[in-house]
PDB file of C-alpha atoms in Angstrom:
ATOM      1  CA  GLY A  34     -18.643   5.848  29.186  1.00 74.00           C
ATOM      2  CA  GLY A  35     -20.442   2.912  27.467  1.00 91.00           C
ATOM      3  CA  ARG A  36     -19.762   0.296  25.270  1.00 94.00           C
ATOM      4  CA  TYR A  37     -21.559  -0.182  22.105  1.00 95.00           C
ATOM      5  CA  PHE A  38     -20.090  -3.484  19.707  1.00 97.00           C
ATOM      6  CA  PHE A  39     -21.409  -3.264  16.871  1.00 96.00           C
ATOM      7  CA  LEU A  40     -22.871  -5.601  13.663  1.00 94.00           C
ATOM      8  CA  GLU A  41     -24.894  -4.362  10.749  1.00 93.00           C
ATOM      9  CA  HIS A  42     -25.692  -5.159   8.171  1.00 91.00           C
ATOM     10  CA  ILE A  43     -25.215  -1.951   5.280  1.00 94.00           C
ATOM     11  CA  PRO A  44     -26.254  -1.837   0.743  1.00 93.00           C
ATOM     12  CA  ALA A  45     -24.673  -2.473  -0.926  1.00 93.00           C
ATOM     13  CA  LYS A  46     -22.877  -0.564  -3.147  1.00 93.00           C
ATOM     14  CA  GLU A  47     -24.271   2.695  -5.256  1.00 92.00           C
ATOM     15  CA  ASP A  48     -24.934   2.033  -8.425  1.00 94.00           C
ATOM     16  CA  SER A  49     -25.273  -2.508  -8.066  1.00 95.00           C
ATOM     17  CA  PHE A  50     -28.686  -4.228  -9.651  1.00 95.00           C
ATOM     18  CA  THR A  51     -28.460  -5.503  -5.477  1.00 92.00           C
ATOM     19  CA  ARG A  52     -28.257  -2.154  -4.457  1.00 94.00           C
ATOM     20  CA  TRP A  53     -31.700  -1.106  -6.876  1.00 95.00           C
ATOM     21  CA  LEU A  54     -33.694  -4.118  -5.775  1.00 92.00           C
ATOM     22  CA  GLN A  55     -32.139  -3.856  -1.697  1.00 92.00           C
ATOM     23  CA  GLY A  56     -34.271  -0.020  -2.647  1.00 92.00           C
ATOM     24  CA  PHE A  57     -38.002  -1.997  -4.602  1.00 92.00           C
ATOM     25  CA  LEU A  58     -38.002  -5.057  -1.531  1.00 91.00           C
ATOM     26  CA  THR A  59     -37.957  -2.131   1.059  1.00 90.00           C
ATOM     27  CA  ALA A  60     -39.605   0.610  -0.807  1.00 91.00           C
ATOM     28  CA  THR A  61     -42.506  -2.824  -1.394  1.00 92.00           C
ATOM     29  CA  LYS A  62     -42.726  -3.361   1.857  1.00 90.00           C
ATOM     30  CA  ILE A  63     -42.407  -6.862   0.587  1.00 84.00           C
ATOM     31  CA  TYR A  64     -38.812  -7.843   2.370  1.00 81.00           C
ATOM     32  CA  PRO A  65     -39.869  -5.473   6.209  1.00 76.00           C
ATOM     33  CA  SER A  66     -43.331  -7.820   6.453  1.00 80.00           C
ATOM     34  CA  LEU A  67     -40.905 -10.604   5.175  1.00 76.00           C
ATOM     35  CA  PHE A  68     -37.796 -10.436   8.076  1.00 80.00           C
ATOM     36  CA  ASN A  69     -38.795  -6.837   9.790  1.00 82.00           C
ATOM     37  CA  CYS A  70     -35.735  -5.490   8.063  1.00 82.00           C
ATOM     38  CA  ARG A  71     -34.718  -2.931   6.021  1.00 86.00           C
ATOM     39  CA  LEU A  72     -32.298  -3.623   3.869  1.00 88.00           C
ATOM     40  CA  ASP A  73     -31.561   0.080   2.393  1.00 88.00           C
ATOM     41  CA  SER A  74     -31.498   1.144   5.970  1.00 88.00           C
ATOM     42  CA  ASN A  75     -27.082   2.383   6.244  1.00 90.00           C
ATOM     43  CA  PRO A  76     -26.260   2.480  10.478  1.00 92.00           C
ATOM     44  CA  ILE A  77     -22.703   3.730   9.425  1.00 92.00           C
ATOM     45  CA  GLN A  78     -24.579   7.377   9.622  1.00 91.00           C
ATOM     46  CA  ASP A  79     -26.403   6.775  12.278  1.00 92.00           C
ATOM     47  CA  ILE A  80     -23.750   5.501  15.281  1.00 93.00           C
ATOM     48  CA  ARG A  81     -21.654   8.531  13.006  1.00 92.00           C
ATOM     49  CA  ALA A  82     -24.766  10.431  14.450  1.00 94.00           C
ATOM     50  CA  ALA A  83     -25.129   9.125  18.475  1.00 93.00           C
ATOM     51  CA  GLY A  84     -22.122  11.450  19.382  1.00 92.00           C
ATOM     52  CA  PHE A  85     -19.508   9.426  20.010  1.00 94.00           C
ATOM     53  CA  LYS A  86     -16.015   9.633  21.399  1.00 94.00           C
ATOM     54  CA  GLU A  87     -14.469   7.140  19.538  1.00 95.00           C
ATOM     55  CA  LEU A  88     -15.016   5.501  16.611  1.00 96.00           C
ATOM     56  CA  SER A  89     -13.690   2.429  14.759  1.00 97.00           C
ATOM     57  CA  LEU A  90     -15.095   0.663  11.935  1.00 95.00           C
ATOM     58  CA  GLU A  91     -14.364  -2.449   9.493  1.00 97.00           C
ATOM     59  CA  SER A  92     -16.243  -3.888   6.464  1.00 94.00           C
ATOM     60  CA  ILE A  93     -16.662  -7.400   6.042  1.00 93.00           C
ATOM     61  CA  THR A  94     -18.427  -8.411   3.788  1.00 89.00           C
ATOM     62  CA  LEU A  95     -19.830 -12.642   3.574  1.00 84.00           C
ATOM     63  CA  ARG A  96     -19.041 -15.703   1.925  1.00 82.00           C
ATOM     64  CA  GLY A  97     -20.121 -18.830   2.172  1.00 77.00           C
ATOM     65  CA  TYR A  98     -22.528 -21.776   1.954  1.00 76.00           C
ATOM     66  CA  VAL A  99     -26.428 -20.377   3.517  1.00 71.00           C
ATOM     67  CA  SER A 100     -29.595 -21.919   3.873  1.00 72.00           C
ATOM     68  CA  GLN A 101     -30.880 -19.103   2.210  1.00 71.00           C
ATOM     69  CA  PRO A 102     -28.799 -17.784  -0.448  1.00 73.00           C
ATOM     70  CA  TYR A 103     -31.233 -15.123  -1.636  1.00 73.00           C
ATOM     71  CA  HIS A 104     -30.943 -13.719   1.685  1.00 73.00           C
ATOM     72  CA  LEU A 105     -27.138 -13.935   1.568  1.00 77.00           C
ATOM     73  CA  TYR A 106     -27.292 -11.987  -2.006  1.00 83.00           C
ATOM     74  CA  LEU A 107     -28.929  -8.948  -0.199  1.00 86.00           C
ATOM     75  CA  THR A 108     -27.295  -8.691   3.452  1.00 87.00           C
ATOM     76  CA  ARG A 109     -24.114  -9.366   2.347  1.00 88.00           C
ATOM     77  CA  ASN A 110     -21.937  -6.895   3.304  1.00 92.00           C
ATOM     78  CA  HIS A 111     -21.916  -5.305   6.782  1.00 93.00           C
ATOM     79  CA  VAL A 112     -20.115  -2.865   8.936  1.00 95.00           C
ATOM     80  CA  MET A 113     -19.022  -4.169  12.385  1.00 97.00           C
ATOM     81  CA  GLY A 114     -16.901  -1.971  15.047  1.00 97.00           C
ATOM     82  CA  THR A 115     -17.040  -0.428  18.538  1.00 97.00           C
ATOM     83  CA  ALA A 116     -18.696   2.781  19.179  1.00 96.00           C
ATOM     84  CA  THR A 117     -17.544   4.052  22.527  1.00 96.00           C
ATOM     85  CA  LYS A 118     -18.710   7.821  24.651  1.00 91.00           C
TER      86      LYS A 118
END
């Protein structure tokens, strides 16, 4: 079976201002038109639904300096891992 390695940003926690902002920027097509990205999409659900035999996930939060701080604010939460067919 094949192995899928992934690192994806995930939405902020429910009921947070950041989550609301991610939904707003995606629904109004502002962010997707600029960066070709859906801030409110949760790839974990899609990866789990793909039917992999083994799945290993780890949540990480990015911190530190970046040249575009607003981008880090909106996409700081990530999930990384491997999935095996």
